[in-house]
Coordinates of C-alpha atoms in Angstrom, one line a residue:
M21 CA 4.8 -2.4 32.3
L22 CA 1.2 -1.1 33.1
G23 CA 3.1 2.6 32.8
R24 CA 4.3 1.6 29.3
K25 CA 0.5 0.8 28.6
K26 CA -0.8 4.3 29.1
S27 CA 2.1 6.0 28.1
C28 CA 1.5 3.9 24.4
S29 CA -1.9 4.7 24.1
K30 CA -1.9 8.1 25.4
G31 CA 0.6 8.8 22.5
L32 CA -1.7 7.3 20.3
S33 CA -4.3 9.1 21.0
Q34 CA -2.5 12.2 20.8
R35 CA -1.5 11.1 17.1
L36 CA -5.4 10.7 16.0
K37 CA -6.4 13.6 17.0
E38 CA -2.9 15.7 14.6
D39 CA -4.6 17.6 11.8
R40 CA -1.8 15.8 9.3
I41 CA -3.5 16.9 5.9
S42 CA -3.8 20.7 6.5
P43 CA -0.3 21.2 6.4
L44 CA -0.4 19.6 2.4
T45 CA 0.1 21.4 -0.7
E46 CA -3.2 21.9 -3.1
S47 CA -1.2 20.0 -5.7
L48 CA -0.6 16.9 -3.3
L49 CA -4.0 17.2 -1.7
C50 CA -5.1 17.0 -5.6
Q51 CA -3.1 13.8 -6.3
I52 CA -4.7 12.4 -3.4
L53 CA -8.2 13.4 -4.6
N54 CA -7.5 11.4 -7.8
Y55 CA -7.7 8.8 -6.3
L56 CA -11.4 8.7 -5.1
P57 CA -14.4 8.7 -7.6
T58 CA -15.6 12.2 -8.8
K59 CA -18.8 12.1 -6.5
D60 CA -16.4 11.8 -3.5
V61 CA -14.1 14.6 -4.4
V62 CA -16.8 16.9 -4.8
K63 CA -17.9 16.4 -1.6
T64 CA -14.8 17.2 -0.1
S65 CA -16.0 20.7 -0.8
I66 CA -18.2 21.0 2.4
L67 CA -14.8 20.8 4.6
S68 CA -13.9 24.2 4.7
T69 CA -13.2 27.6 2.8
R70 CA -10.1 25.9 1.6
W71 CA -11.8 22.7 0.3
R72 CA -14.6 24.6 -1.5
S73 CA -13.2 24.9 -4.6
L74 CA -10.2 22.5 -4.4
W75 CA -12.0 20.0 -5.9
L76 CA -11.9 22.0 -9.5
S77 CA -8.1 21.2 -9.2
V78 CA -8.5 17.6 -9.7
P79 CA -7.8 16.8 -13.1
R80 CA -10.0 14.0 -13.6
L81 CA -13.9 13.9 -14.0
E82 CA -15.6 10.5 -14.0
L83 CA -19.3 11.5 -13.9
D84 CA -22.6 9.5 -14.9
S85 CA -26.3 11.2 -15.8
R86 CA -28.2 8.7 -13.4
D87 CA -26.5 9.7 -10.6
F88 CA -28.3 13.0 -10.7
S89 CA -31.9 13.5 -10.0
D90 CA -32.5 14.7 -13.4
F91 CA -30.6 15.2 -16.9
N92 CA -31.0 19.1 -17.2
A93 CA -29.1 18.7 -13.5
F94 CA -26.3 16.7 -15.0
V95 CA -26.1 19.1 -18.5
S96 CA -25.9 22.2 -15.5
F97 CA -23.0 20.6 -13.0
C98 CA -21.3 20.2 -16.0
D99 CA -21.4 23.4 -18.1
R100 CA -20.3 24.9 -14.5
Y101 CA -17.5 22.7 -14.5
F102 CA -16.2 23.9 -17.9
D103 CA -16.7 27.2 -17.7
S104 CA -15.3 27.6 -14.5
N105 CA -11.6 29.7 -14.5
R106 CA -10.3 27.3 -11.5
V107 CA -10.0 23.8 -14.4
L108 CA -6.4 24.6 -15.3
C109 CA -6.0 20.8 -16.9
I110 CA -8.1 18.2 -17.3
N111 CA -6.6 14.9 -18.2
K112 CA -9.2 12.4 -17.8
L113 CA -12.8 12.7 -19.0
K114 CA -15.2 9.9 -18.8
L115 CA -18.8 11.0 -19.2
T116 CA -21.2 8.2 -19.1
I117 CA -24.9 9.6 -20.4
G118 CA -28.1 7.9 -20.0
D119 CA -31.4 8.2 -21.8
N120 CA -32.1 11.6 -22.3
E121 CA -34.1 13.8 -25.6
E122 CA -31.1 15.4 -26.6
D123 CA -28.9 15.3 -29.3
G124 CA -25.4 15.1 -27.9
F125 CA -25.5 19.4 -29.1
Y126 CA -24.3 20.1 -25.3
L127 CA -21.0 17.6 -25.6
K128 CA -19.5 21.0 -28.0
S129 CA -18.6 23.3 -25.7
W130 CA -17.7 20.6 -23.0
I131 CA -15.1 19.0 -25.5
D132 CA -13.8 22.4 -26.7
A133 CA -13.0 23.3 -22.8
A134 CA -11.3 19.8 -22.3
A135 CA -9.1 20.1 -25.4
K136 CA -8.2 23.3 -24.0
R137 CA -6.9 22.0 -20.9
K138 CA -4.7 19.2 -22.4
L139 CA -7.2 16.0 -22.6
Q140 CA -5.8 12.8 -22.7
H141 CA -8.1 10.4 -21.9
L142 CA -11.7 10.9 -22.8
N143 CA -14.7 8.0 -22.4
V144 CA -17.6 8.6 -24.2
H145 CA -20.8 6.0 -23.4
F146 CA -24.4 6.9 -24.5
L147 CA -26.8 4.6 -23.4
P148 CA -29.2 3.3 -24.7
Q149 CA -29.8 5.8 -27.7
F150 CA -26.7 6.7 -30.0
H151 CA -26.3 10.3 -29.8
K152 CA -23.9 12.0 -32.1
I153 CA -20.3 13.1 -31.1
P154 CA -19.2 16.4 -32.1
L155 CA -16.6 16.9 -35.2
N156 CA -14.3 19.5 -32.5
L157 CA -13.2 16.2 -31.0
Y158 CA -11.5 15.0 -34.2
K159 CA -9.5 17.6 -33.1
C160 CA -8.5 17.1 -30.1
E161 CA -4.6 16.5 -30.3
T162 CA -3.6 16.0 -27.4
L163 CA -5.9 12.7 -26.5
V164 CA -3.8 9.3 -26.0
Y165 CA -6.8 7.8 -25.3
L166 CA -10.1 7.2 -26.8
S167 CA -13.2 5.0 -25.9
L168 CA -16.3 5.4 -27.5
V169 CA -19.4 3.6 -26.9
K170 CA -22.8 3.7 -28.4
V171 CA -22.4 7.0 -30.2
T172 CA -22.8 8.5 -33.3
L173 CA -19.7 9.6 -35.3
A174 CA -19.9 12.7 -37.5
K175 CA -18.1 12.8 -41.1
G176 CA -15.3 14.0 -40.6
R177 CA -12.7 15.6 -43.2
I178 CA -9.4 16.6 -40.8
V179 CA -8.7 14.2 -38.4
S180 CA -6.0 14.8 -36.6
F181 CA -4.8 12.4 -33.5
P182 CA -1.2 13.2 -33.3
C183 CA -0.8 11.2 -29.6
M184 CA -3.2 9.1 -29.5
K185 CA -2.3 5.2 -28.5
T186 CA -5.0 3.4 -27.5
M187 CA -8.5 3.7 -29.1
H188 CA -11.7 1.7 -28.2
L189 CA -14.9 2.0 -30.7
E190 CA -17.6 -0.6 -29.5
D191 CA -21.3 -0.6 -30.9
N192 CA -20.8 2.8 -32.8
V193 CA -22.3 4.2 -35.9
Y194 CA -20.4 5.1 -38.8
P195 CA -22.2 7.1 -41.7
N196 CA -19.1 5.7 -44.3
E197 CA -16.0 3.5 -44.6
A198 CA -14.2 6.3 -45.0
T199 CA -14.7 8.1 -41.5
F200 CA -13.4 4.6 -39.8
K201 CA -10.8 4.4 -41.9
K202 CA -9.6 7.9 -41.4
L203 CA -10.1 7.8 -37.7
I204 CA -7.5 5.1 -37.1
S205 CA -5.2 5.8 -40.4
C206 CA -4.4 9.5 -38.5
C207 CA -3.3 8.5 -35.8
P208 CA 0.5 8.3 -36.5
V209 CA 1.2 6.2 -32.9
L210 CA -1.7 4.0 -32.2
E211 CA -0.9 1.0 -30.3
D212 CA -3.8 -0.4 -29.1
L213 CA -6.9 -0.5 -31.2
T214 CA -10.3 -2.5 -30.5
V215 CA -13.4 -2.4 -32.8
I216 CA -16.5 -4.0 -32.1
I217 CA -19.6 -4.2 -34.2
Y218 CA -23.0 -5.4 -33.3
G219 CA -26.1 -5.7 -35.2
K220 CA -26.8 -5.4 -39.3
D221 CA -24.0 -2.8 -39.8
T222 CA -22.7 -4.3 -43.2
K223 CA -19.7 -2.1 -43.7
S224 CA -16.4 -2.9 -44.0
F225 CA -13.8 -1.9 -41.6
P226 CA -10.3 -2.1 -43.2
V227 CA -7.6 -1.7 -40.8
H228 CA -4.1 0.1 -41.7
S229 CA -1.5 0.9 -39.1
R230 CA 1.6 1.5 -39.3
S231 CA 2.3 1.8 -35.7
L232 CA -0.4 -0.5 -34.5
K233 CA 0.7 -3.6 -32.1
R234 CA -2.6 -5.8 -30.5
L235 CA -5.7 -5.2 -32.6
T236 CA -8.8 -6.6 -31.0
L237 CA -12.3 -7.5 -33.5
V238 CA -15.5 -8.6 -32.6
R239 CA -18.4 -8.5 -35.0
I240 CA -21.3 -10.4 -34.0
S241 CA -24.5 -10.8 -35.4
S242 CA -27.6 -13.0 -34.4
F243 CA -29.5 -12.3 -37.9
H244 CA -28.9 -14.4 -40.6
S245 CA -29.1 -11.3 -43.2
G246 CA -26.0 -12.9 -45.4
A247 CA -22.6 -12.5 -45.4
I248 CA -20.4 -9.1 -45.4
S249 CA -17.6 -8.2 -47.4
G250 CA -14.6 -8.8 -45.8
V251 CA -11.7 -7.5 -43.2
V252 CA -8.9 -5.8 -44.3
I253 CA -5.9 -5.9 -41.9
N254 CA -2.6 -4.5 -43.1
A255 CA -0.3 -3.5 -40.0
P256 CA 3.9 -4.6 -40.2
L257 CA 4.0 -3.9 -36.3
L258 CA 1.3 -6.6 -35.1
C259 CA 2.3 -8.5 -32.1
A260 CA -1.2 -9.5 -31.5
L261 CA -4.6 -10.1 -33.1
S262 CA -7.8 -11.5 -31.7
I263 CA -10.8 -11.8 -34.4
N264 CA -14.2 -13.3 -33.2
D265 CA -16.6 -12.4 -36.3
N266 CA -19.6 -14.7 -37.6
T267 CA -20.5 -12.7 -40.2
S268 CA -17.3 -11.2 -42.8
K269 CA -17.2 -13.7 -45.4
S270 CA -13.1 -13.0 -45.8
F271 CA -10.4 -12.0 -44.4
I272 CA -7.5 -11.0 -45.8
V273 CA -4.3 -10.3 -43.3
N274 CA -0.8 -8.2 -44.6
N275 CA 2.2 -8.7 -43.4
M276 CA 2.2 -9.5 -40.2
G277 CA 5.3 -10.9 -38.2
S278 CA 6.5 -14.3 -37.2
S279 CA 6.4 -13.4 -33.5
A280 CA 2.7 -12.6 -33.5
K281 CA -0.4 -14.3 -31.4
L282 CA -3.7 -15.3 -33.3
D283 CA -6.5 -15.5 -31.5
L284 CA -9.0 -16.3 -34.0
S285 CA -13.0 -17.6 -33.8
I286 CA -14.2 -16.9 -37.5
L287 CA -16.9 -18.6 -39.5
F288 CA -16.1 -16.6 -42.9
G289 CA -20.1 -15.6 -42.8
L290 CA -21.4 -19.3 -42.8
W291 CA -24.3 -20.4 -40.9
D292 CA -24.7 -23.7 -42.3
F293 CA -21.6 -25.9 -42.2
D294 CA -23.0 -28.7 -44.9
E295 CA -19.9 -30.2 -47.0
A296 CA -21.2 -27.1 -50.2
S297 CA -21.4 -24.2 -47.8
L298 CA -17.6 -25.2 -46.8
T299 CA -16.8 -25.3 -50.4
S300 CA -17.9 -22.1 -51.2
R301 CA -15.6 -20.4 -49.3
R302 CA -12.7 -22.3 -49.8
S303 CA -11.1 -19.2 -52.1
S304 CA -11.6 -17.2 -49.1
I305 CA -9.9 -19.6 -46.5
H306 CA -7.0 -19.9 -49.2
R307 CA -6.7 -15.9 -49.8
F308 CA -6.1 -15.8 -45.8
L309 CA -3.7 -18.0 -45.4
P310 CA -0.9 -16.8 -46.4
G311 CA -1.2 -13.5 -44.3
I312 CA -1.1 -15.9 -41.3
S313 CA 1.9 -18.0 -43.0
K314 CA 4.8 -16.9 -40.6
V315 CA 2.9 -16.9 -36.9
K316 CA 4.3 -19.3 -34.4
E317 CA 1.4 -19.5 -32.5
L318 CA -2.2 -19.7 -33.0
M319 CA -5.7 -19.8 -31.2
I320 CA -8.6 -21.3 -33.1
R321 CA -12.1 -22.6 -33.3
T322 CA -12.4 -26.4 -35.0
R323 CA -15.1 -24.6 -37.1
T324 CA -12.7 -21.8 -38.1
F325 CA -11.1 -24.1 -40.9
K326 CA -10.3 -27.0 -42.2
D327 CA -6.6 -25.9 -43.7
S328 CA -4.0 -23.7 -41.8
D329 CA -0.8 -23.2 -42.3
P330 CA 2.1 -25.6 -41.4
N331 CA 4.5 -23.0 -39.2
S332 CA 1.7 -22.5 -36.9
K333 CA 2.5 -23.7 -33.4
K334 CA -0.1 -23.6 -31.0
M335 CA -4.1 -24.8 -31.5
C336 CA -6.8 -23.8 -29.3
F337 CA -10.2 -25.9 -29.7
N338 CA -13.0 -25.0 -28.0
E339 CA -17.4 -24.4 -27.9
N340 CA -19.1 -27.8 -28.5
D341 CA -17.2 -28.7 -31.7
L342 CA -17.0 -31.9 -33.3
I343 CA -12.9 -32.9 -33.4
S344 CA -12.4 -35.4 -36.1
N345 CA -9.1 -36.1 -38.3
S346 CA -11.0 -34.3 -41.4
L347 CA -10.8 -31.3 -39.0
V348 CA -7.5 -31.0 -37.5
P349 CA -5.8 -29.9 -40.7
E350 CA -2.7 -32.4 -41.8
C351 CA -0.5 -29.5 -42.5
L352 CA -0.9 -28.2 -38.5
L353 CA -0.4 -31.7 -37.1
S354 CA 3.4 -31.2 -38.6
S355 CA 4.9 -28.7 -36.7
L356 CA 1.8 -28.5 -33.7
E357 CA 3.0 -28.2 -30.1
F358 CA 0.0 -26.6 -27.8
V359 CA -3.6 -27.8 -28.0
D360 CA -5.7 -26.4 -25.7
I361 CA -9.3 -28.3 -25.7
K362 CA -12.0 -26.4 -24.0
S363 CA -15.4 -26.4 -23.3
S364 CA -18.1 -29.2 -24.1
I365 CA -15.9 -31.2 -26.6
L366 CA -17.5 -34.4 -28.4
V367 CA -15.1 -36.7 -29.6
S368 CA -14.8 -39.7 -31.6
V369 CA -12.5 -42.0 -30.9
A370 CA -10.7 -42.4 -34.5
G371 CA -10.6 -38.8 -34.4
M372 CA -8.1 -38.7 -31.1
K373 CA -5.6 -40.7 -33.0
V374 CA -3.4 -38.8 -34.5
S375 CA -2.0 -40.8 -37.8
D376 CA 1.0 -42.7 -38.5
S377 CA 2.5 -40.2 -41.3
N378 CA 2.9 -37.4 -38.3
K379 CA 4.4 -39.6 -35.5
A380 CA 7.3 -36.5 -35.6
L381 CA 4.8 -34.4 -33.8
W382 CA 6.1 -32.6 -30.9
I383 CA 3.3 -31.5 -29.0
K384 CA 4.6 -29.7 -26.1
K385 CA 1.3 -28.3 -24.0
L386 CA -2.3 -30.2 -23.9
K387 CA -4.7 -28.7 -21.7
L388 CA -8.2 -30.9 -21.6
T389 CA -11.2 -29.5 -20.1
I390 CA -14.2 -31.9 -20.1
D391 CA -18.0 -31.8 -18.8
E392 CA -20.2 -33.9 -18.0
S393 CA -22.0 -33.4 -21.7
V394 CA -19.4 -35.7 -23.0
D395 CA -20.0 -39.7 -23.3
N396 CA -17.1 -41.8 -21.7
G397 CA -14.7 -38.9 -21.5
A398 CA -12.1 -41.5 -19.6
S399 CA -11.7 -43.2 -22.6
Y400 CA -10.9 -39.8 -24.5
L401 CA -7.9 -38.9 -21.9
K402 CA -6.8 -42.2 -22.8
S403 CA -6.0 -42.1 -26.6
W404 CA -5.2 -38.5 -25.8
I405 CA -2.4 -38.7 -23.7
D406 CA -1.2 -42.1 -25.4
A407 CA -0.9 -39.8 -28.4
A408 CA 0.4 -37.0 -26.6
A409 CA 2.7 -38.9 -24.7
K410 CA 4.5 -40.7 -27.7
R411 CA 5.2 -36.8 -29.0
K412 CA 7.2 -35.9 -26.1
L413 CA 4.5 -33.9 -23.9
Q414 CA 6.1 -31.8 -21.4
H415 CA 2.9 -29.7 -20.3
L416 CA -0.8 -31.5 -19.1
I417 CA -3.6 -30.0 -17.8
V418 CA -7.0 -31.8 -17.1
H419 CA -9.7 -30.5 -15.6
S420 CA -13.0 -32.4 -15.4
L421 CA -15.7 -30.7 -14.0
P422 CA -18.2 -31.6 -12.6
H423 CA -17.4 -35.3 -12.6
F424 CA -14.4 -36.9 -11.2
Y425 CA -12.9 -38.5 -14.7
K426 CA -10.5 -41.5 -14.0
T427 CA -7.3 -40.6 -15.5
P428 CA -5.9 -43.8 -17.2
E429 CA -3.0 -45.7 -16.3
N430 CA -0.5 -44.6 -19.1
L431 CA -0.2 -41.1 -17.1
Y432 CA 2.1 -42.5 -14.6
E433 CA 4.2 -43.3 -17.6
C434 CA 4.7 -39.8 -19.4
E435 CA 8.7 -39.6 -18.7
T436 CA 8.6 -36.0 -20.6
L437 CA 6.3 -34.7 -18.2
V438 CA 7.8 -31.3 -16.4
Y439 CA 4.6 -29.7 -15.6
L440 CA 1.4 -31.3 -14.1
Q441 CA -2.0 -29.9 -13.1
L442 CA -4.9 -31.9 -12.2
F443 CA -8.1 -30.8 -11.5
E444 CA -11.2 -32.5 -10.1
V445 CA -10.0 -36.0 -11.5
A446 CA -10.0 -39.4 -10.2
L447 CA -6.7 -40.7 -9.7
N448 CA -6.2 -44.7 -10.8
D449 CA -4.1 -46.8 -8.1
A450 CA -0.8 -46.6 -8.7
K451 CA 1.9 -49.5 -9.4
F452 CA 4.2 -47.8 -11.2
V453 CA 4.9 -44.3 -11.6
S454 CA 8.0 -42.3 -13.3
F455 CA 8.3 -39.1 -13.7
P456 CA 11.8 -38.2 -13.8
C457 CA 11.5 -34.5 -15.7
M458 CA 8.8 -33.5 -13.3
K459 CA 8.9 -30.0 -11.6
T460 CA 5.9 -28.6 -10.9
M461 CA 2.6 -30.7 -10.3
H462 CA -0.8 -29.0 -9.3
L463 CA -3.3 -31.5 -7.4
E464 CA -6.4 -29.6 -6.9
D465 CA -9.6 -31.3 -5.7
N466 CA -8.6 -34.4 -6.8
V467 CA -9.8 -38.7 -5.3
Y468 CA -7.3 -40.3 -4.5
P469 CA -7.9 -44.5 -4.5
N470 CA -5.4 -44.5 -0.7
E471 CA -2.6 -42.6 1.1
A472 CA 0.2 -44.6 -1.2
T473 CA -0.8 -43.5 -4.4
F474 CA -0.5 -39.9 -3.5
K475 CA 2.9 -40.9 -1.4
K476 CA 4.3 -42.4 -4.7
L477 CA 2.9 -39.5 -6.9
I478 CA 5.2 -37.4 -5.1
S479 CA 8.4 -39.4 -4.3
C480 CA 8.6 -40.5 -8.0
C481 CA 9.9 -36.8 -9.7
P482 CA 13.4 -37.0 -8.2
V483 CA 13.9 -33.4 -9.9
L484 CA 10.4 -31.6 -8.3
E485 CA 10.6 -28.1 -6.9
D486 CA 6.4 -26.9 -6.8
L487 CA 3.7 -28.9 -5.4
T488 CA 0.5 -27.3 -4.6
V489 CA -2.0 -30.2 -2.7
I490 CA -5.2 -28.6 -2.4
I491 CA -7.7 -30.8 -0.8
Y492 CA -12.1 -29.5 -0.2
G493 CA -14.3 -31.7 1.3
K494 CA -14.3 -34.3 4.1
D495 CA -11.8 -36.4 2.5
T496 CA -10.0 -38.0 5.6
K497 CA -7.0 -39.3 4.0
S498 CA -3.4 -38.6 5.2
F499 CA -1.0 -36.9 2.7
P500 CA 2.5 -37.3 3.6
V501 CA 4.8 -35.1 1.4
H502 CA 8.3 -36.4 1.0
S503 CA 10.8 -34.9 -1.4
R504 CA 14.7 -34.9 -1.3
S505 CA 14.2 -31.9 -4.2
L506 CA 11.1 -30.4 -3.2
K507 CA 11.6 -26.1 -2.8
R508 CA 8.0 -24.7 -2.5
L509 CA 5.4 -26.4 -1.3
T510 CA 1.6 -25.4 -0.9
L511 CA -1.3 -26.9 1.3
V512 CA -4.6 -26.0 1.0
R513 CA -7.1 -28.3 3.3
V514 CA -9.8 -26.5 4.3
S515 CA -13.8 -28.4 4.7
S516 CA -16.5 -26.4 6.2
F517 CA -17.9 -29.6 7.9
H518 CA -17.4 -30.3 11.2
S519 CA -16.6 -33.8 11.4
G520 CA -13.8 -34.6 13.7
A521 CA -9.9 -33.4 13.1
I522 CA -8.1 -35.8 10.9
S523 CA -4.9 -37.1 11.2
G524 CA -1.5 -35.4 11.0
V525 CA 0.4 -33.6 7.9
V526 CA 4.0 -35.0 7.8
I527 CA 6.6 -32.8 5.3
N528 CA 9.9 -34.1 4.6
A529 CA 11.8 -32.0 2.2
P530 CA 15.1 -30.8 3.5
R531 CA 15.3 -28.3 0.4
L532 CA 12.7 -26.6 1.2
C533 CA 12.7 -22.6 1.1
S534 CA 9.1 -21.8 0.7
L535 CA 6.1 -23.3 2.6
R536 CA 2.7 -22.1 2.9
I537 CA 0.0 -24.3 4.9
K538 CA -3.4 -23.3 5.3
D539 CA -5.3 -26.0 7.0
N540 CA -8.6 -26.1 9.2
V541 CA -8.7 -29.9 9.7
S542 CA -5.6 -31.5 10.0
K543 CA -4.9 -31.8 13.9
S544 CA -1.0 -32.8 13.8
F545 CA 1.7 -31.3 11.5
I546 CA 5.2 -32.5 11.2
V547 CA 7.8 -30.8 9.6
K548 CA 11.3 -32.3 9.5
N549 CA 14.8 -31.1 8.1
I550 CA 13.6 -27.8 6.7
G551 CA 16.4 -24.9 6.5
S552 CA 17.0 -22.1 8.4
N553 CA 16.6 -19.6 5.4
A554 CA 12.5 -20.8 4.6
K555 CA 9.8 -19.1 4.4
L556 CA 6.4 -20.1 6.2
D557 CA 3.1 -18.7 5.6
L558 CA 0.9 -20.2 8.3
S559 CA -2.7 -20.6 8.6
I560 CA -3.4 -24.0 10.8
L561 CA -5.8 -24.4 13.4
F562 CA -4.8 -28.0 14.7
G563 CA -8.4 -29.3 13.9
L564 CA -10.0 -27.0 16.2
W565 CA -12.7 -25.6 15.6
Y566 CA -13.6 -24.5 18.9
F567 CA -11.6 -22.1 21.1
D568 CA -11.8 -22.1 24.2
E569 CA -9.3 -23.2 26.9
A570 CA -10.3 -26.9 26.8
S571 CA -10.3 -27.4 23.3
V572 CA -6.9 -25.6 22.6
R573 CA -5.3 -27.3 25.7
S574 CA -6.6 -30.2 24.1
R575 CA -3.7 -29.7 21.2
R576 CA -0.8 -28.8 23.5
S577 CA 1.2 -31.9 22.3
S578 CA 0.4 -31.7 18.6
I579 CA 1.6 -28.4 18.8
H580 CA 4.9 -29.3 20.7
R581 CA 5.4 -31.7 18.1
F582 CA 4.9 -29.1 15.2
L583 CA 7.3 -26.5 16.7
P584 CA 10.8 -28.0 16.7
G585 CA 10.7 -28.6 12.8
I586 CA 10.3 -24.7 12.3
L587 CA 12.8 -23.8 14.7
S588 CA 15.3 -23.4 12.5
V589 CA 13.4 -20.5 10.0
R590 CA 14.4 -16.9 10.6
E591 CA 10.9 -15.6 9.2
M592 CA 6.9 -16.7 9.1
T593 CA 3.8 -15.5 8.5
I594 CA 1.0 -16.3 10.9
H595 CA -2.7 -15.7 10.6
P596 CA -5.1 -14.2 13.1
R597 CA -6.5 -17.3 14.4
T598 CA -3.2 -19.1 14.8
F599 CA -1.8 -16.3 16.0
M600 CA -4.5 -17.2 18.8
V601 CA -3.7 -20.7 19.4
Y602 CA -0.2 -19.4 19.6
T603 CA -0.7 -16.6 22.1
Y604 CA -2.3 -18.6 24.4
L605 CA -0.1 -22.3 24.7
I606 CA 3.5 -20.2 23.5
C607 CA 3.4 -17.7 26.1
Q608 CA 2.5 -21.0 29.0
S609 CA 4.9 -23.1 27.8
R610 CA 7.9 -20.7 26.4
V611 CA 9.0 -23.7 24.3
L612 CA 10.7 -21.1 21.3
G613 CA 12.9 -19.7 24.4
H614 CA 15.0 -16.6 22.8
V615 CA 14.8 -18.0 19.1
S616 CA 15.2 -15.0 16.8
I617 CA 12.3 -15.3 14.2
T618 CA 10.7 -12.5 12.3
I619 CA 7.4 -13.0 13.3
H620 CA 4.6 -11.5 10.5
I621 CA 1.1 -11.1 12.0
L622 CA -1.4 -10.3 9.5
L623 CA -3.9 -8.8 12.1
C624 CA -4.0 -5.8 13.4
L625 CA -2.7 -5.9 17.1
V626 CA -1.9 -3.7 19.7
P627 CA 2.0 -4.1 20.6
A628 CA 1.3 -4.7 23.7
H629 CA -0.8 -7.9 22.9
V630 CA 2.4 -9.6 21.4
P631 CA 3.9 -11.9 23.7
I632 CA 7.6 -11.0 24.5
L633 CA 9.5 -14.3 23.4
G634 CA 12.5 -12.9 22.5
I635 CA 11.2 -12.7 19.4
N636 CA 11.3 -10.1 16.7
T637 CA 7.6 -9.7 15.6
A638 CA 5.8 -7.7 13.0
T639 CA 2.5 -6.9 12.2
S640 CA 0.8 -6.8 8.5
P641 CA -2.3 -5.6 7.4
A642 CA -4.8 -8.7 6.9

């Protein structure tokens, strides 16, 4: 055994001394260097004569002028780089240019040089000035991706971007509306467009594209200088549209398909939300609606509009908005399937009731996020869950922060639920639970009145397949899992308080095929009836806080009771500290005998340290 160790050590030492880099070809070395930051790539030039100019062949250059001693040094470096005959190809060029007194004249020769070398990705970010971008940019025909931030664009007579697929335009200065329009329309294969406008720019930014698939438009101003003329979007292939705009007074969307997804936060240029102000935008809203009448999924802010289209299936509320019947469109209530309530919601109980005329409403998914600014949040939960349960609710997500709002008892009788996620809520004592359709349950950092409630919550789900239970802090209750249908179980129990080990975990799930346990507090684990095809991922300490011989020995019986339940599995992942306990006890007792288990140890281990017990072991990086 000692000779084997010395032989392995000698072989490892020889391999470490062996130069495996030099035999590689220059093209392969450049591919490797392409994944490193440019400043690290340049540093390789001091390695040897061969490496001195190798970095010039890397087809990517990312530079920040602030990394240089002064701006002149930055310009000088770039001039030498782009003049070099060694630079044959530039796929990606990213320039972040800090505060300087120049006007961007230096960019012209750089972009010319890059364009001749088939430039595909260009990022230019000026900060904080808005320097001019040269006209030759408009003729860079190989560009696939363009990102311009805080630049001043020149008037372009000819724009040609035949390969452009993605464009990101943020906080730029445009000489006129025609320049922006031409920039978009001269990209025949453009698919992704992001336009972000801040401040007092009053120009219109029409988007006309026959190829565009995804559009994000952000127009935000903190200045109340009057509403800006409208936004016009004509993109028949558009499948995702996101608008966040507090200044434009009108929106027109033409030719939008039925499969498109919309995310809208638009105020139609309103700064006040009194009745007179809202009435003044009625015609603008009515012109906007026909363009989105075919979409199936719509996420909006409650202040966005009072009327909406009858075909929308999904709605998202957020911000500090008052929800009432008047703000939930009657035409939406007839077909709405997904309601997502985010952030601080100020709600009137009357407003939460869905009118009798909409009893046919089918709400598939309800997501509630409620924080401490909501008074009497528990009553709102009850009214919403009551209304949703009557309308065949399938997915329910409730997150109360930081208070643990009590979930109403009517939750336990929501028989159409397929998915349930509860986060930081306090559950009521469960007298009757019925979840005949429940397949997935995620329970995180909740407060349970007793162990019986948790046990009943699981056992009353006859088709449950996925269960995640996460427990933080000082909760000392036991959380037994008994399920005949469960296939995947994740149990996380973590505490930073050394308050003594907690009583054991008992798992009885004969159909379990995946079990993951991360637990630093429970002192014992019993797994019953687990199948041979199951996969285990274990990070368990058996309640140990110290790993001296006496402490580890005190858990011998707990570990011996745990092992028989997992002997039938064929694949197991063990985390480092679990492996420490395993190494000490298992090597002594040889409980496993010659069982064939593939154990992945998430630790860089010397092979000689792995106990040889007839077990197949494989190490994986942590």
